[in-house]
Short mmCIF file of C-alpha atoms in Angstrom, two decimals:
data_model
loop_
_atom_site.label_atom_id
_atom_site.label_comp_id
_atom_site.label_asym_id
_atom_site.label_seq_id
_atom_site.Cartn_x
_atom_site.Cartn_y
_atom_site.Cartn_z
CA MET A 1 -9.20 -62.44 -68.35
CA THR A 2 -8.15 -65.13 -70.84
CA THR A 3 -10.41 -68.18 -70.97
CA THR A 4 -8.09 -71.19 -70.90
CA ILE A 5 -9.33 -74.54 -72.14
CA PRO A 6 -7.58 -77.81 -71.26
CA ILE A 7 -7.66 -80.23 -74.20
CA LEU A 8 -6.37 -83.46 -72.70
CA LEU A 9 -4.57 -85.95 -74.91
CA TYR A 10 -4.67 -89.60 -73.82
CA HIS A 11 -3.48 -92.64 -75.74
CA SER A 12 -4.01 -95.89 -73.83
CA VAL A 13 -5.59 -97.00 -70.54
CA SER A 14 -4.00 -100.28 -69.52
CA THR A 15 -2.10 -102.13 -66.83
CA ALA A 16 0.05 -104.00 -69.37
CA PRO A 17 0.72 -101.83 -72.44
CA PRO A 18 3.38 -102.60 -75.04
CA ALA A 19 6.69 -101.00 -74.05
CA TRP A 20 6.63 -98.46 -76.87
CA ILE A 21 3.39 -96.81 -75.68
CA ALA A 22 3.88 -97.36 -71.93
CA PRO A 23 5.17 -93.80 -71.27
CA PHE A 24 1.86 -92.49 -72.64
CA THR A 25 -0.40 -95.03 -70.90
CA VAL A 26 -2.33 -94.54 -67.67
CA THR A 27 -3.68 -97.37 -65.57
CA PRO A 28 -7.45 -97.85 -65.25
CA ARG A 29 -7.19 -96.79 -61.60
CA THR A 30 -5.43 -93.56 -62.55
CA PHE A 31 -7.91 -92.93 -65.34
CA THR A 32 -10.80 -93.33 -62.91
CA ARG A 33 -9.19 -90.79 -60.57
CA HIS A 34 -8.71 -88.42 -63.50
CA LEU A 35 -12.34 -88.74 -64.58
CA ASP A 36 -13.61 -88.17 -61.06
CA LEU A 37 -11.48 -85.04 -60.86
CA ILE A 38 -12.76 -83.84 -64.25
CA ALA A 39 -16.39 -84.52 -63.29
CA ALA A 40 -15.95 -82.54 -60.07
CA SER A 41 -14.10 -79.64 -61.72
CA GLY A 42 -17.20 -77.71 -62.78
CA ARG A 43 -16.00 -77.69 -66.37
CA THR A 44 -18.25 -78.53 -69.32
CA ALA A 45 -16.90 -81.33 -71.51
CA LEU A 46 -17.17 -80.84 -75.28
CA THR A 47 -16.17 -82.80 -78.35
CA VAL A 48 -13.58 -81.16 -80.56
CA SER A 49 -16.17 -80.28 -83.20
CA GLN A 50 -18.46 -78.74 -80.58
CA PHE A 51 -15.49 -76.68 -79.42
CA ARG A 52 -14.66 -75.72 -82.99
CA ASP A 53 -18.23 -74.52 -83.60
CA ALA A 54 -18.04 -72.36 -80.48
CA LEU A 55 -14.70 -70.84 -81.51
CA ALA A 56 -16.13 -70.14 -84.96
CA GLY A 57 -19.08 -68.30 -83.37
CA ASP A 58 -21.70 -70.80 -84.51
CA VAL A 59 -22.77 -71.66 -80.92
CA PRO A 60 -22.00 -70.15 -77.50
CA LEU A 61 -18.88 -71.31 -75.69
CA PRO A 62 -19.62 -72.59 -72.16
CA PRO A 63 -17.92 -70.57 -69.39
CA ARG A 64 -15.44 -73.32 -68.42
CA PRO A 65 -15.00 -75.82 -71.27
CA LEU A 66 -12.84 -78.93 -71.28
CA LEU A 67 -12.01 -81.50 -73.96
CA VAL A 68 -10.95 -85.13 -73.57
CA THR A 69 -9.24 -86.63 -76.62
CA PHE A 70 -7.58 -89.95 -77.41
CA ASP A 71 -5.20 -90.76 -80.27
CA ASP A 72 -4.51 -93.89 -82.32
CA GLY A 73 -7.39 -96.25 -81.43
CA PHE A 74 -6.14 -98.78 -78.91
CA ALA A 75 -8.56 -101.59 -78.02
CA ASP A 76 -8.71 -100.47 -74.39
CA PHE A 77 -10.58 -97.36 -75.50
CA VAL A 78 -13.81 -99.40 -75.42
CA GLU A 79 -13.66 -99.52 -71.63
CA ALA A 80 -12.43 -95.91 -71.43
CA ALA A 81 -15.42 -94.80 -73.52
CA SER A 82 -17.76 -96.63 -71.15
CA GLU A 83 -16.21 -94.87 -68.14
CA LEU A 84 -16.53 -91.49 -69.86
CA ALA A 85 -20.15 -92.15 -70.82
CA ALA A 86 -21.00 -93.19 -67.26
CA ARG A 87 -20.02 -89.68 -66.18
CA LYS A 88 -21.75 -88.06 -69.18
CA LEU A 89 -18.41 -86.80 -70.49
CA PRO A 90 -18.27 -86.57 -74.31
CA SER A 91 -14.91 -87.23 -75.91
CA THR A 92 -13.12 -87.35 -79.26
CA LEU A 93 -11.12 -90.33 -80.52
CA TYR A 94 -8.71 -89.91 -83.43
CA VAL A 95 -8.42 -93.20 -85.30
CA THR A 96 -5.51 -94.53 -87.36
CA THR A 97 -7.59 -96.45 -89.88
CA GLY A 98 -4.79 -98.67 -91.18
CA ALA A 99 -4.30 -100.07 -87.67
CA LEU A 100 -7.91 -101.17 -87.09
CA ARG A 101 -8.71 -104.87 -86.86
CA GLY A 102 -10.76 -106.15 -89.76
CA PRO A 103 -10.91 -108.78 -92.52
CA SER A 104 -7.90 -107.35 -94.36
CA GLY A 105 -5.73 -106.86 -91.28
CA ALA A 106 -3.44 -103.93 -90.58
CA ASP A 107 -1.90 -102.01 -93.45
CA PRO A 108 1.65 -103.35 -94.01
CA ARG A 109 2.94 -99.77 -94.25
CA LEU A 110 1.67 -98.95 -90.76
CA ALA A 111 4.15 -96.83 -88.80
CA LEU A 112 2.76 -97.84 -85.40
CA PRO A 113 4.46 -100.81 -83.68
CA PRO A 114 2.31 -103.84 -82.80
CA ALA A 115 -0.47 -103.35 -80.25
CA GLU A 116 -4.05 -104.49 -79.68
CA MET A 117 -6.22 -102.02 -81.58
CA LEU A 118 -9.94 -101.39 -82.00
CA SER A 119 -11.91 -103.24 -84.63
CA TRP A 120 -14.09 -101.57 -87.23
CA SER A 121 -17.16 -102.83 -85.39
CA ASP A 122 -15.86 -101.20 -82.19
CA VAL A 123 -15.52 -97.89 -84.01
CA ARG A 124 -19.07 -98.07 -85.37
CA ALA A 125 -20.39 -98.44 -81.82
CA LEU A 126 -18.52 -95.45 -80.34
CA PRO A 127 -20.99 -92.64 -81.20
CA GLY A 128 -23.45 -94.39 -78.90
CA PHE A 129 -21.07 -93.61 -76.02
CA GLY A 130 -20.95 -89.89 -76.85
CA VAL A 131 -17.67 -90.26 -78.73
CA GLU A 132 -16.86 -88.12 -81.74
CA VAL A 133 -14.69 -90.14 -84.12
CA GLY A 134 -11.99 -88.17 -85.93
CA ALA A 135 -9.26 -89.17 -88.36
CA HIS A 136 -5.59 -89.68 -87.51
CA THR A 137 -4.33 -90.64 -91.00
CA HIS A 138 -4.25 -94.16 -92.41
CA THR A 139 -0.72 -95.33 -91.50
CA HIS A 140 0.39 -92.75 -88.87
CA PRO A 141 3.30 -91.15 -90.78
CA GLN A 142 5.14 -87.91 -90.01
CA LEU A 143 3.03 -85.78 -92.35
CA ASP A 144 5.30 -82.74 -92.39
CA VAL A 145 8.13 -84.65 -94.10
CA LEU A 146 5.99 -86.36 -96.78
CA PRO A 147 5.52 -85.23 -100.39
CA PRO A 148 2.20 -83.42 -100.98
CA GLY A 149 0.60 -86.34 -102.81
CA GLU A 150 1.26 -88.72 -99.94
CA VAL A 151 -0.05 -86.19 -97.42
CA ASP A 152 -3.31 -85.90 -99.36
CA GLU A 153 -3.66 -89.68 -99.61
CA GLU A 154 -3.16 -90.18 -95.86
CA ILE A 155 -5.63 -87.53 -94.70
CA ARG A 156 -8.30 -88.22 -97.33
CA ARG A 157 -8.21 -92.01 -97.14
CA SER A 158 -8.77 -92.09 -93.38
CA LYS A 159 -11.63 -89.59 -93.68
CA HIS A 160 -13.39 -91.50 -96.42
CA GLN A 161 -13.01 -94.88 -94.72
CA LEU A 162 -14.39 -93.59 -91.43
CA GLU A 163 -17.29 -91.82 -93.14
CA ASP A 164 -18.18 -95.01 -95.01
CA ALA A 165 -18.11 -96.98 -91.75
CA LEU A 166 -20.00 -94.44 -89.64
CA GLY A 167 -22.45 -93.21 -92.26
CA GLY A 168 -21.78 -89.57 -91.47
CA GLU A 169 -19.31 -86.74 -91.81
CA VAL A 170 -15.93 -86.92 -90.08
CA ARG A 171 -15.09 -83.31 -89.30
CA SER A 172 -11.97 -83.37 -87.16
CA PHE A 173 -8.38 -84.51 -87.68
CA ALA A 174 -5.31 -84.96 -85.49
CA TYR A 175 -1.72 -84.84 -86.75
CA PRO A 176 0.32 -87.96 -85.86
CA HIS A 177 2.90 -87.01 -83.21
CA GLY A 178 1.45 -83.50 -83.47
CA PHE A 179 3.77 -82.88 -86.45
CA HIS A 180 2.33 -80.35 -88.87
CA SER A 181 3.32 -77.43 -91.06
CA PRO A 182 1.42 -74.69 -92.90
CA ARG A 183 1.35 -76.91 -95.99
CA VAL A 184 -0.09 -79.86 -94.05
CA CYS A 185 -2.69 -77.63 -92.37
CA ARG A 186 -3.84 -76.37 -95.77
CA ALA A 187 -4.15 -79.95 -97.03
CA VAL A 188 -6.28 -80.92 -94.04
CA ARG A 189 -8.58 -77.94 -94.60
CA ALA A 190 -8.82 -78.72 -98.33
CA ALA A 191 -9.81 -82.31 -97.56
CA GLY A 192 -12.99 -81.04 -95.90
CA TYR A 193 -12.15 -81.16 -92.20
CA THR A 194 -13.30 -78.23 -90.07
CA SER A 195 -10.69 -78.56 -87.30
CA ALA A 196 -7.43 -80.29 -86.47
CA CYS A 197 -5.58 -81.00 -83.24
CA ALA A 198 -1.85 -80.63 -82.78
CA VAL A 199 -0.09 -81.24 -79.45
CA MET A 200 1.86 -78.13 -78.32
CA ASN A 201 1.57 -79.19 -74.63
CA ALA A 202 -0.25 -75.95 -73.93
CA LEU A 203 -3.67 -74.82 -72.80
CA SER A 204 -6.01 -73.87 -75.59
CA ALA A 205 -7.84 -70.52 -75.68
CA ARG A 206 -10.60 -68.68 -77.52
CA ASN A 207 -8.10 -67.41 -80.11
CA ASP A 208 -6.45 -70.81 -80.69
CA ARG A 209 -5.90 -71.92 -84.28
CA LEU A 210 -8.73 -74.11 -85.57
CA PHE A 211 -6.29 -76.27 -87.54
CA ALA A 212 -3.63 -76.53 -84.85
CA LEU A 213 -5.52 -76.76 -81.56
CA ALA A 214 -3.20 -77.10 -78.57
CA ARG A 215 -3.43 -80.17 -76.37
CA LEU A 216 -1.84 -81.32 -73.11
CA THR A 217 -0.27 -84.78 -73.25
CA VAL A 218 -1.30 -87.04 -70.38
CA ARG A 219 1.61 -89.35 -69.59
CA ALA A 220 2.00 -92.35 -67.30
CA ASP A 221 3.42 -90.05 -64.62
CA THR A 222 0.75 -87.34 -64.89
CA GLY A 223 -0.64 -87.25 -61.38
CA VAL A 224 -3.85 -85.79 -60.04
CA ASP A 225 -2.03 -82.67 -58.82
CA ARG A 226 -0.80 -81.89 -62.32
CA LEU A 227 -4.21 -82.59 -63.81
CA ALA A 228 -5.88 -80.40 -61.18
CA ALA A 229 -3.55 -77.55 -62.13
CA TRP A 230 -4.44 -77.93 -65.80
CA LEU A 231 -8.14 -77.97 -64.96
CA ALA A 232 -7.60 -74.74 -63.03
CA GLY A 233 -5.94 -73.23 -66.11
CA ASP A 234 -2.43 -73.32 -64.64
CA ASP A 235 0.92 -75.08 -65.03
CA ALA A 236 1.13 -74.72 -68.83
CA ARG A 237 1.64 -71.99 -71.38
CA VAL A 238 -1.37 -70.73 -73.32
CA ALA A 239 -1.83 -71.12 -77.07
CA PRO A 240 -1.53 -69.86 -79.67
CA SER A 241 2.19 -69.24 -79.50
CA ARG A 242 4.97 -69.05 -82.04
CA GLU A 243 6.59 -72.28 -83.14
CA LYS A 244 9.63 -72.98 -81.01
CA ALA A 245 13.12 -73.07 -82.54
CA ALA A 246 13.46 -76.65 -81.27
CA THR A 247 10.36 -77.64 -83.24
CA ARG A 248 11.74 -76.15 -86.47
CA ALA A 249 15.14 -77.78 -85.95
CA TRP A 250 13.55 -81.15 -85.20
CA ARG A 251 11.47 -80.92 -88.41
CA PHE A 252 14.64 -80.10 -90.37
CA TYR A 253 16.36 -83.17 -88.94
CA ARG A 254 13.40 -85.46 -89.71
CA ARG A 255 13.14 -84.15 -93.27
CA ALA A 256 16.87 -84.67 -93.82
CA ASP A 257 16.63 -88.16 -92.37
CA ALA A 258 13.64 -89.00 -94.59
CA ARG A 259 15.42 -87.75 -97.71
CA TRP A 260 19.04 -88.77 -97.23
CA GLY A 261 19.16 -91.16 -94.29
CA ASP A 262 20.72 -90.63 -90.88
CA LEU A 263 23.21 -87.78 -91.33
CA PRO A 264 25.79 -87.47 -88.50
CA ALA A 265 26.23 -83.73 -89.02
CA VAL A 266 22.52 -83.03 -88.80
CA ARG A 267 22.17 -85.37 -85.84
CA ARG A 268 24.94 -83.51 -83.97
CA LEU A 269 23.30 -80.18 -84.79
CA THR A 270 19.99 -81.18 -83.21
CA ALA A 271 21.20 -83.54 -80.45
CA ARG A 272 21.23 -80.87 -77.78
CA LEU A 273 17.84 -79.42 -78.62
CA PRO A 274 14.86 -80.46 -76.48
CA ARG A 275 12.18 -82.42 -78.29
CA PRO A 276 9.11 -80.22 -78.99
#
């Protein structure tokens, strides 16, 4: 029987998020209900790097593993980390370094809209809550449409800045929006990371790809019934799976848009395709 592993992807936990992230935000009350369900599920929570080491055969994989991940680095993660730690649930946060609050402010090239983000001092404190800190690029671009040199700069700069701040190795990476390609995966590996998370909206498995781990996006409307199904290993396809045609078409459109601007013909070609 296939061992399915839910890797949950959260973004923000707030009652008043900015409109642009609201569809991917859960309220504190909902988050508490989710954590109580996770704690009662009988699953063993791991960080992404702990999971990676088990998949690589370096350590045993627990019978029923589970991963909780967050992307971007919203300021409300401080309270979320405290709630996770209170239940002894390790987690992994993927930080967009150019968005963090600090003396120099946010990077002017930042692709994320305005929101209250973590500070560098917040990030330094997170390992004490059982949080693995991973990199999520510096400015949150769509990596799979960038030239190779810009890809390398984004993934290496965030790694180096976080390692300088934390005083230790940053092993894991997450692709902004989940967008990746074979070329981007190779660049992440070459930069010294040992794993990377995609999105896929699928359950992970023992044979999942170490540099494109599948995650399940938790949205504002993800109820406890849906979460319970994921924790039971149901209600989602199982990775790894072949890249969907919609994903390839959407990448083609984004590359065309990045190179030549908004092309009506390309837009019409992809308009009827579901977003990956």
